[in-house]
CSV table of C-alpha atoms in Angstrom, one decimal:
chain,number,residue,atom,x,y,z
A,1,ALA,CA,63.0,6.2,-47.9
A,2,VAL,CA,61.2,4.5,-45.1
A,3,VAL,CA,58.0,6.5,-45.7
A,4,SER,CA,58.2,5.8,-49.5
A,5,THR,CA,58.6,2.1,-48.8
A,6,GLN,CA,55.6,2.1,-46.5
A,7,SER,CA,53.5,4.0,-48.9
A,8,THR,CA,54.3,1.6,-51.7
A,9,GLY,CA,53.4,-1.3,-49.4
A,10,VAL,CA,50.1,0.2,-48.5
A,11,ARG,CA,49.3,0.8,-52.2
A,12,VAL,CA,50.2,-2.8,-53.1
A,13,ALA,CA,48.1,-4.1,-50.3
A,14,LEU,CA,45.1,-2.0,-51.2
A,15,ASN,CA,45.3,-3.0,-54.8
A,16,LYS,CA,45.6,-6.7,-54.0
A,17,ALA,CA,42.6,-6.5,-51.6
A,18,PHE,CA,40.5,-4.7,-54.2
A,19,THR,CA,41.5,-7.0,-57.0
A,20,LEU,CA,40.5,-10.1,-55.0
A,21,SER,CA,37.1,-8.7,-54.2
A,22,TYR,CA,36.6,-7.4,-57.7
A,23,LYS,CA,37.4,-10.8,-59.3
A,24,ASP,CA,35.1,-12.6,-56.9
A,25,VAL,CA,32.2,-10.2,-57.9
A,26,LEU,CA,32.9,-10.8,-61.6
A,27,ARG,CA,33.0,-14.6,-61.0
A,28,ARG,CA,29.7,-14.7,-59.1
A,29,THR,CA,28.0,-12.6,-61.7
A,30,GLY,CA,29.3,-14.8,-64.5
A,31,GLN,CA,31.3,-12.0,-66.1
A,32,SER,CA,34.9,-11.3,-67.1
A,33,GLU,CA,37.1,-8.4,-68.1
A,34,GLU,CA,36.7,-9.5,-71.7
A,35,THR,CA,32.9,-9.5,-71.7
A,36,LEU,CA,32.9,-6.0,-70.0
A,37,LEU,CA,35.1,-4.6,-72.7
A,38,GLN,CA,33.2,-6.2,-75.6
A,39,CYS,CA,30.0,-4.6,-74.2
A,40,ALA,CA,31.7,-1.2,-74.1
A,41,TYR,CA,33.0,-1.3,-77.7
A,42,SER,CA,29.8,-2.8,-79.2
A,43,GLU,CA,28.1,0.6,-79.3
A,44,VAL,CA,28.6,4.3,-78.6
A,45,LEU,CA,26.7,4.9,-75.4
A,46,SER,CA,24.2,7.6,-75.0
A,47,SER,CA,21.8,8.5,-72.1
A,48,GLN,CA,18.8,7.8,-74.3
A,49,THR,CA,20.0,4.3,-75.2
A,50,ARG,CA,21.0,3.5,-71.7
A,51,ALA,CA,17.5,4.7,-70.5
A,52,GLN,CA,15.8,2.4,-73.0
A,53,GLU,CA,17.9,-0.6,-72.0
A,54,ASP,CA,17.4,-0.1,-68.3
A,55,ILE,CA,13.7,0.3,-68.6
A,56,ALA,CA,13.5,-2.7,-71.0
A,57,ASP,CA,15.3,-4.9,-68.4
A,58,VAL,CA,12.7,-4.0,-65.8
A,59,LEU,CA,9.7,-4.5,-68.1
A,60,ASP,CA,11.0,-7.8,-69.6
A,61,GLN,CA,10.1,-10.4,-67.0
A,62,GLY,CA,12.1,-12.9,-68.9
A,63,LYS,CA,15.2,-11.1,-67.6
A,64,HIS,CA,14.0,-11.2,-64.0
A,65,VAL,CA,15.3,-13.8,-61.6
A,66,THR,CA,13.3,-15.2,-58.7
A,67,VAL,CA,15.4,-15.6,-55.6
A,68,THR,CA,13.9,-17.5,-52.7
A,69,ILE,CA,15.6,-17.3,-49.3
A,70,ILE,CA,14.8,-20.0,-46.8
A,71,LYS,CA,15.9,-19.2,-43.2
A,72,ARG,CA,15.0,-19.7,-39.5
A,73,PRO,CA,12.6,-17.2,-37.8
A,74,GLN,CA,14.5,-14.0,-36.9
A,75,GLU,CA,17.6,-15.2,-38.7
A,76,ALA,CA,19.3,-12.4,-40.7
A,77,LEU,CA,19.1,-12.6,-44.5
A,78,GLY,CA,22.8,-11.9,-45.0
A,79,PHE,CA,22.9,-9.1,-47.6
A,80,ALA,CA,23.4,-5.4,-47.6
A,81,LEU,CA,21.8,-2.8,-49.8
A,82,ILE,CA,22.5,0.6,-51.2
A,83,SER,CA,20.3,3.1,-53.1
A,84,SER,CA,20.6,2.9,-56.8
A,85,GLY,CA,21.5,6.6,-56.5
A,86,PRO,CA,21.6,9.6,-58.9
A,87,GLY,CA,21.6,8.8,-62.6
A,88,SER,CA,19.9,5.5,-62.2
A,89,ILE,CA,16.9,5.2,-64.5
A,90,ILE,CA,15.1,2.8,-62.1
A,91,PRO,CA,14.9,4.1,-58.5
A,92,THR,CA,15.4,1.0,-56.3
A,93,VAL,CA,18.1,-0.7,-54.3
A,94,ILE,CA,21.2,-2.6,-55.3
A,95,VAL,CA,22.9,-5.5,-53.4
A,96,SER,CA,26.2,-4.2,-52.1
A,97,SER,CA,27.5,-7.1,-50.1
A,98,ILE,CA,26.6,-10.7,-49.2
A,99,ARG,CA,27.8,-12.4,-46.1
A,100,PRO,CA,29.4,-15.8,-46.7
A,101,ALA,CA,27.4,-18.8,-45.5
A,102,SER,CA,24.3,-16.7,-44.9
A,103,PRO,CA,20.8,-17.6,-46.2
A,104,ALA,CA,21.2,-15.1,-49.1
A,105,TYR,CA,24.6,-16.6,-50.0
A,106,LYS,CA,23.3,-20.1,-50.0
A,107,THR,CA,20.8,-19.3,-52.8
A,108,GLU,CA,23.7,-19.0,-55.2
A,109,LEU,CA,21.4,-16.6,-57.2
A,110,LEU,CA,21.8,-13.3,-55.4
A,111,ASN,CA,25.0,-11.3,-56.4
A,112,VAL,CA,26.5,-8.0,-55.7
A,113,GLY,CA,25.2,-5.5,-58.3
A,114,ASN,CA,21.7,-7.1,-58.5
A,115,GLN,CA,18.7,-4.7,-58.5
A,116,LEU,CA,15.8,-5.6,-56.3
A,117,LEU,CA,12.4,-5.0,-57.9
A,118,GLU,CA,10.0,-6.8,-55.6
A,119,ILE,CA,9.9,-8.7,-52.3
A,120,ASN,CA,7.0,-11.0,-51.4
A,121,GLY,CA,4.8,-9.5,-54.1
A,122,ARG,CA,5.5,-5.8,-53.1
A,123,SER,CA,7.2,-3.6,-55.6
A,124,LEU,CA,10.2,-1.7,-54.3
A,125,VAL,CA,10.6,0.6,-57.4
A,126,GLY,CA,10.1,4.2,-56.4
A,127,LEU,CA,10.2,3.7,-52.7
A,128,SER,CA,12.8,5.5,-50.6
A,129,TYR,CA,15.8,3.6,-49.3
A,130,GLU,CA,14.6,4.0,-45.7
A,131,ALA,CA,11.2,2.6,-46.6
A,132,ILE,CA,12.7,-0.4,-48.3
A,133,ILE,CA,15.0,-1.2,-45.4
A,134,SER,CA,12.1,-0.8,-42.9
A,135,TYR,CA,10.0,-3.2,-45.0
A,136,ILE,CA,12.6,-5.8,-45.3
A,137,ARG,CA,13.3,-5.7,-41.5
A,138,SER,CA,9.6,-6.3,-40.9
A,139,LEU,CA,9.9,-9.6,-42.8
A,140,LEU,CA,12.7,-11.0,-40.6
A,141,PRO,CA,10.3,-13.2,-38.6
A,142,SER,CA,9.4,-15.0,-41.8
A,143,THR,CA,11.1,-18.3,-42.8
A,144,LYS,CA,10.6,-17.8,-46.6
A,145,ILE,CA,11.2,-14.6,-48.6
A,146,GLU,CA,10.8,-14.4,-52.3
A,147,MET,CA,12.4,-11.6,-54.4
A,148,GLN,CA,12.4,-10.5,-58.0
A,149,VAL,CA,15.8,-9.2,-59.1
A,150,VAL,CA,17.4,-7.9,-62.2
A,151,PRO,CA,20.8,-9.6,-62.6
A,152,GLY,CA,23.7,-7.2,-63.2
A,153,SER,CA,27.3,-6.3,-62.2
A,154,PRO,CA,28.2,-3.3,-60.1
A,155,VAL,CA,30.9,-2.4,-62.7
A,156,LEU,CA,29.8,0.2,-65.3
A,157,VAL,CA,31.9,0.5,-68.5
A,158,ILE,CA,31.8,3.9,-70.1
A,159,GLU,CA,33.2,5.0,-73.4
A,160,LEU,CA,33.8,8.7,-73.6
A,161,ILE,CA,34.6,10.3,-76.9
A,162,ARG,CA,36.3,13.7,-76.8
A,163,PRO,CA,37.8,14.9,-80.1
A,164,ASP,CA,39.6,17.9,-78.6
A,165,LEU,CA,40.6,19.2,-75.2
A,166,LYS,CA,38.4,22.3,-75.7
A,167,TYR,CA,35.4,20.0,-75.1
A,168,PRO,CA,35.1,19.4,-71.3
A,169,LEU,CA,34.0,15.9,-70.2
A,170,GLY,CA,31.4,17.5,-68.0
A,171,PHE,CA,32.0,15.9,-64.6
A,172,SER,CA,34.3,16.4,-61.6
A,173,VAL,CA,36.1,14.0,-59.4
A,174,LYS,CA,37.5,14.0,-55.9
A,175,ASP,CA,39.9,11.2,-55.0
A,176,GLY,CA,38.6,9.2,-57.9
A,177,HIS,CA,34.9,9.6,-56.9
A,178,ILE,CA,32.6,11.3,-59.3
A,179,THR,CA,31.0,14.2,-57.4
A,180,THR,CA,29.2,16.4,-60.0
A,181,LEU,CA,27.8,15.9,-63.6
A,182,VAL,CA,26.8,18.6,-66.0
A,183,ARG,CA,23.5,18.0,-67.8
A,184,GLY,CA,23.9,17.5,-71.6
A,185,SER,CA,27.7,17.0,-71.3
A,186,ILE,CA,29.8,14.3,-72.9
A,187,GLY,CA,29.9,12.5,-69.6
A,188,GLU,CA,26.1,12.5,-69.1
A,189,ARG,CA,25.5,11.3,-72.6
A,190,ALA,CA,27.9,8.4,-72.1
A,191,GLY,CA,26.4,7.3,-68.8
A,192,VAL,CA,28.7,8.7,-66.2
A,193,ARG,CA,27.0,8.6,-62.7
A,194,VAL,CA,27.5,10.7,-59.7
A,195,GLY,CA,28.4,8.6,-56.6
A,196,HIS,CA,30.6,6.2,-58.6
A,197,ARG,CA,34.3,5.6,-58.1
A,198,ILE,CA,36.6,5.3,-61.2
A,199,ILE,CA,38.5,2.0,-60.9
A,200,ALA,CA,40.2,2.0,-64.3
A,201,ILE,CA,41.0,4.3,-67.2
A,202,ASN,CA,41.9,2.8,-70.5
A,203,GLY,CA,42.6,-0.6,-68.9
A,204,GLU,CA,44.9,0.8,-66.2
A,205,SER,CA,43.8,0.5,-62.6
A,206,THR,CA,43.2,3.8,-60.7
A,207,VAL,CA,42.5,2.1,-57.4
A,208,THR,CA,45.7,3.4,-55.7
A,209,LEU,CA,46.2,6.5,-57.8
A,210,ASP,CA,45.9,9.9,-55.9
A,211,HIS,CA,43.5,12.7,-56.9
A,212,ASP,CA,46.0,14.6,-59.0
A,213,SER,CA,47.0,11.6,-61.0
A,214,ILE,CA,43.4,10.7,-61.9
A,215,ALA,CA,42.4,14.3,-62.7
A,216,GLY,CA,45.6,14.7,-64.8
A,217,ILE,CA,44.6,11.7,-67.0
A,218,LEU,CA,41.0,13.0,-67.4
A,219,LEU,CA,42.2,16.5,-68.3
A,220,SER,CA,44.8,15.5,-70.8
A,221,GLU,CA,43.3,12.6,-72.8
A,222,THR,CA,41.5,13.0,-76.2
A,223,GLY,CA,39.8,10.6,-78.5
A,224,LYS,CA,38.3,7.5,-76.8
A,225,LEU,CA,38.5,7.3,-73.1
A,226,LEU,CA,37.4,4.0,-71.5
A,227,LEU,CA,36.3,4.2,-67.9
A,228,LYS,CA,35.3,1.5,-65.5
A,229,THR,CA,33.3,2.7,-62.4
A,230,MET,CA,31.3,1.3,-59.6
A,231,PRO,CA,29.2,2.7,-56.8
A,232,SER,CA,31.5,4.4,-54.3
A,233,GLN,CA,29.9,2.5,-51.4
A,234,ILE,CA,30.6,-0.9,-53.0
A,235,PHE,CA,34.2,0.3,-53.7
A,236,ASN,CA,34.7,1.2,-50.1
A,237,LEU,CA,33.2,-2.1,-48.9
A,238,MET,CA,35.6,-4.0,-51.2
A,239,LEU,CA,38.6,-2.2,-49.7
A,240,GLY,CA,37.3,-2.6,-46.1
A,241,LEU,CA,36.9,1.2,-45.7
A,242,GLU,CA,33.3,0.7,-44.7
A,243,GLU,CA,31.5,-2.1,-42.9
A,244,PRO,CA,28.4,-3.5,-44.5
A,245,GLU,CA,25.1,-3.3,-42.6
A,246,TYR,CA,23.6,-6.7,-43.2
A,247,LEU,CA,19.9,-7.3,-43.1
């Protein structure tokens, strides 16, 4: 009974910690649960549609936001980055965390989930994660850094449609994290991404569910299956399972 009570307490604490971080991210990106769901039900997702939308966002300069960071020489910028990862149409980096009271935070324009396209006139698209980090660190002596970003949320809403259990979803999970994806499968067409963590299924949080529970839901559901996912690294940062490496 003691072990059960402790386990319940840990689950409650983890869920509360994640919920607070998650709501803060939605608030800073100007989104809500309602807008995320409306987006999911507005169309049936496909990989081709998603590709066109992602590329359009990058090409449409009207959707870009210029973020100017003013700081002291050698002062840290105050944000952490992760690679956009497998399945991302645009190979670049994504803001994974922002340190409160930092120069990046004070801009009130940079948010978790934003894609970085350009810094001080240099394109970051197509560069390796290591090359981007090295370049940004070389700019730390500067007092002014200007970035072009594509606004966005780290939360991805995916609508899967499986008419019968004989049709596999086409991806595998481990402890809620998506580890593999079959090309041409239901999952790939809907926009499932390797390296993401499932945070909700059909409106129910999966943050504290174990592997068997999550796998059981995915294996037994038919019809429409609504997933919410986010990059695993951002999920771990929100739960305090990893420490951000701020630039």
